[in-house]
């Protein structure tokens, strides 16, 4: 589907203070009005942009819906039959929840790294080559596998045992293998759902450094429960909170801003209280 | 030896280990050992008893028992090569059919193709297949399956008769109906254990597969099947073991004929069917030979199971953390 943009209309939009789609710097724009699991309202009113070439961090207390929002950005939530989203998620100008969009295609372009390392029960090489074979990669698979493992900072540790099962690696290595697997296909955006929560502090630091390097080539959105981690890696931070006023537990976006600003000078009372609670 | 109890004084809830606790602990342990040892002893005892009764036949016929294919009580010539062939050939064919259908059913019932409650109903129905008595399946084979198979078999024989597997016509009972019934009997085993293997795949592996952008078919064939492969293999080994020993339906359907043929429509025989059909009229000498055949069947079954366990131990693919 192509969209021709009338230059005159663009001019009018600019004058009216609206940024035209073609000039947006966001890779993903999520306008989540409501997310339901069955009758349960899990998330409301969360409008957030994932900017190109930057790391966007999602923080907030448990149950605030940060993971749910992240997972709705590449339609992973569709695996849950009772999931329902009201609103839209726009990826490169296209609503990924439009009826003519196949979630499989969305997930091929928006990669994901999960909370628990989850390599496949196959060789290290085949783990990384998985997405390449899936997309019928025309180039040299071995080169691409090596390149991805190097970027994930794992190559030196595994280059002599590429035929070993990926599950034989340590937890931290497994997570870097999963990152290598996710970036091998050059996804436009990489989503990371608490990628360090199952790792020890040393492995965490390695993965964090890796994220900063990945920023050069990828757009990254990361959910973390670790404030320090968000400050270390995220350019932009989105703070979510949970509303228990109506008897349920509904998450919502409180505010978004450049990380430094959000942490040093939060605009919202809720954010200020949360950050104070975290640090005092 | 007297056990020491700590003197913790008054005011704590903890107390020393009472004599009654020690005794019941020991009794429980003894009961467990007895039960475990009983099972092993029973197996050894059965094998020993059959072996002793078969000993005269072993001495008379030796190894040629396995390499000849005459079974003639009048001339007292006994050989089970044809039965060994028939046992392995029919079980293997049944396993191929039951394997394809059983694994397909397992995929269908575990990969969210159906709503949960409907899948549960289907699962129960498949398990109920195992509850049909062997003799009932045998009768069904004679009165329903063979008449249905005959025109198909005739067509295949007339058209593709040059192929070894279609080289004879179906005279009535024969390998094909026996194999189909055998496959039905093995199917629940393969399906049930394969389903367990698929259900044991952790959710995070599913997320990983779909997160990479696989379609459902790609996720199943490229990730789930390899992940569940050792469980599926176990289901096939158990199914094969069951097929090897299956008796009644085979005795009714396979035709009890001592010949070795690739043809699917030729009558054949299996060890278990031979035992069931020959024992009632056997004289003492033939009985000894039949017991020798029973030893052979026991040996084959044990061999298959041990080989299966070893292969699984070496490949051990489903090492999911």
Coordinates of N, CA, C and O in Angstrom, one line a residue, chain A residues 71 76 79 104 107-108 110-112 114 116-118 120-122 130-131 134 165 167-168 174 181-182 185, chain B residues 112 204-219 222-223 226-227 317-321:
Chain A
X71 N 4.8 -6.0 24.3 CA 4.5 -7.2 23.5 C 3.4 -6.9 22.5 O 3.2 -7.7 21.5
X76 N 3.0 -9.9 19.7 CA 3.3 -11.2 20.4 C 2.0 -11.5 21.3 O 1.8 -12.7 21.6
X79 N -0.7 -14.2 20.6 CA -0.7 -15.7 21.0 C -1.6 -16.0 22.1 O -2.0 -17.1 22.4
X104 N 2.7 -12.5 11.5 CA 4.0 -13.2 11.2 C 5.0 -12.2 10.6 O 6.2 -12.1 10.9
X107 N 6.3 -9.7 13.1 CA 7.3 -10.2 14.0 C 8.7 -10.4 13.3 O 9.7 -10.5 13.9
X108 N 8.6 -10.6 12.0 CA 9.9 -10.8 11.2 C 10.6 -9.4 11.2 O 11.9 -9.4 11.1
X110 N 10.1 -6.8 13.5 CA 10.3 -6.3 14.8 C 10.7 -7.5 15.7 O 9.8 -8.3 16.1
X111 N 12.0 -7.6 16.0 CA 12.5 -8.8 16.7 C 12.3 -8.6 18.2 O 11.9 -7.6 18.7
X112 N 12.5 -9.8 18.9 CA 12.2 -9.7 20.3 C 13.2 -10.6 21.1 O 13.6 -11.7 20.7
X114 N 13.6 -12.1 25.1 CA 12.6 -12.3 26.2 C 13.3 -12.3 27.5 O 14.6 -12.3 27.6
X116 N 13.3 -14.7 29.9 CA 14.1 -15.9 30.1 C 14.9 -16.2 28.8 O 14.3 -16.2 27.7
X117 N 16.2 -16.5 28.9 CA 16.9 -16.9 27.7 C 16.2 -18.1 27.1 O 15.8 -19.1 27.8
X118 N 15.9 -18.1 25.8 CA 15.1 -19.2 25.2 C 15.7 -19.7 23.9 O 15.0 -19.7 22.9
X120 N 16.8 -22.3 21.0 CA 16.2 -23.5 20.6 C 17.1 -24.7 20.9 O 18.3 -24.5 21.0
X121 N 16.5 -25.9 21.0 CA 17.3 -27.1 21.3 C 18.0 -27.5 20.0 O 17.6 -28.5 19.4
X122 N 18.9 -26.7 19.5 CA 19.7 -27.0 18.3 C 21.0 -26.4 18.4 O 21.3 -25.7 19.5
X130 N 18.7 -19.5 12.3 CA 17.3 -19.8 12.2 C 16.5 -18.8 11.4 O 15.8 -19.2 10.4
X131 N 16.6 -17.6 11.8 CA 15.9 -16.5 11.1 C 16.3 -16.3 9.6 O 15.5 -16.0 8.8
X134 N 14.7 -19.0 7.7 CA 13.2 -18.7 7.7 C 12.9 -17.7 6.6 O 11.9 -17.8 5.9
X165 N 25.0 -27.8 21.3 CA 23.6 -27.4 21.5 C 23.6 -26.0 22.3 O 24.4 -25.8 23.2
X167 N 21.6 -24.9 24.3 CA 21.2 -25.0 25.7 C 22.4 -25.4 26.6 O 22.2 -25.4 27.8
X168 N 23.6 -25.7 26.0 CA 24.7 -26.1 26.8 C 25.4 -24.9 27.4 O 26.3 -25.0 28.2
X174 N 23.5 -17.7 26.9 CA 22.3 -18.1 26.2 C 21.5 -16.8 25.8 O 21.0 -16.7 24.7
X181 N 20.5 -14.2 17.6 CA 19.5 -14.8 16.8 C 18.5 -13.7 16.3 O 18.1 -13.7 15.2
X182 N 18.2 -12.8 17.3 CA 17.2 -11.8 16.9 C 17.8 -10.8 15.9 O 17.1 -10.3 15.1
X185 N 18.7 -11.3 11.5 CA 17.9 -10.9 10.3 C 17.7 -9.4 10.1 O 16.9 -9.0 9.3
Chain B
X112 N -3.2 -25.9 19.6 CA -4.3 -24.9 19.6 C -5.1 -24.9 18.3 O -5.6 -23.8 17.9
X204 N 8.3 -20.7 26.8 CA 9.3 -19.7 26.3 C 9.9 -20.2 25.0 O 10.3 -19.3 24.2
X205 N 9.8 -21.5 24.7 CA 10.3 -21.9 23.4 C 9.3 -21.6 22.3 O 9.6 -21.1 21.2
X206 N 8.0 -21.7 22.7 CA 7.0 -21.2 21.7 C 7.1 -19.7 21.4 O 7.0 -19.3 20.3
X207 N 7.3 -18.9 22.5 CA 7.5 -17.5 22.3 C 8.7 -17.2 21.4 O 8.6 -16.4 20.5
X208 N 9.8 -18.0 21.6 CA 11.0 -17.8 20.8 C 10.7 -18.0 19.3 O 11.0 -17.3 18.5
X209 N 9.9 -19.1 19.1 CA 9.7 -19.5 17.7 C 8.8 -18.4 17.0 O 9.1 -17.9 16.0
X210 N 7.7 -18.1 17.7 CA 6.7 -17.1 17.1 C 7.4 -15.8 17.0 O 7.1 -15.0 16.1
X211 N 8.2 -15.5 18.0 CA 8.9 -14.2 18.1 C 9.8 -14.0 16.9 O 10.1 -12.9 16.5
X212 N 10.3 -15.1 16.4 CA 11.2 -15.0 15.2 C 10.4 -14.8 13.9 O 11.0 -14.6 12.8
X213 N 9.1 -14.8 14.0 CA 8.3 -14.7 12.8 C 8.0 -15.9 12.1 O 7.9 -15.9 10.9
X214 N 7.8 -17.0 12.8 CA 7.5 -18.3 12.1 C 6.0 -18.3 12.0 O 5.2 -17.8 12.8
X215 N 5.5 -19.0 10.9 CA 4.1 -19.3 10.8 C 3.9 -20.5 11.7 O 4.9 -21.1 12.2
X216 N 2.6 -20.9 12.0 CA 2.4 -22.0 12.9 C 3.1 -23.3 12.4 O 3.7 -24.0 13.1
X217 N 2.9 -23.5 11.0 CA 3.5 -24.7 10.5 C 5.1 -24.7 10.6 O 5.7 -25.7 11.0
X218 N 5.7 -23.5 10.4 CA 7.1 -23.5 10.5 C 7.5 -23.7 12.0 O 8.5 -24.3 12.3
X219 N 6.8 -23.1 12.9 CA 7.1 -23.3 14.3 C 7.0 -24.8 14.7 O 7.9 -25.3 15.4
X222 N 9.9 -26.8 12.4 CA 11.3 -26.4 12.6 C 11.7 -26.3 14.1 O 12.9 -26.4 14.4
X223 N 10.8 -26.1 15.0 CA 11.2 -25.9 16.4 C 10.5 -27.0 17.3 O 11.2 -27.7 18.0
X226 N 11.6 -30.9 16.5 CA 12.9 -31.3 17.0 C 13.0 -31.2 18.6 O 13.6 -32.1 19.2
X227 N 12.3 -30.3 19.2 CA 12.4 -30.2 20.6 C 11.7 -31.4 21.3 O 12.2 -31.9 22.3
X317 N 18.0 -35.2 23.6 CA 17.8 -33.9 22.9 C 16.9 -32.9 23.7 O 17.1 -31.7 23.7
X318 N 16.0 -33.5 24.4 CA 15.0 -32.6 25.1 C 15.6 -32.1 26.4 O 15.0 -32.2 27.5
X319 N 16.8 -31.6 26.4 CA 17.4 -31.1 27.6 C 17.1 -29.6 27.8 O 17.9 -28.7 27.5
X320 N 15.8 -29.4 28.1 CA 15.4 -28.0 28.3 C 15.5 -27.6 29.7 O 15.0 -28.2 30.6
X321 N 16.1 -26.4 29.9 CA 16.3 -26.0 31.2 C 15.1 -25.4 31.8 O 14.2 -24.9 31.1

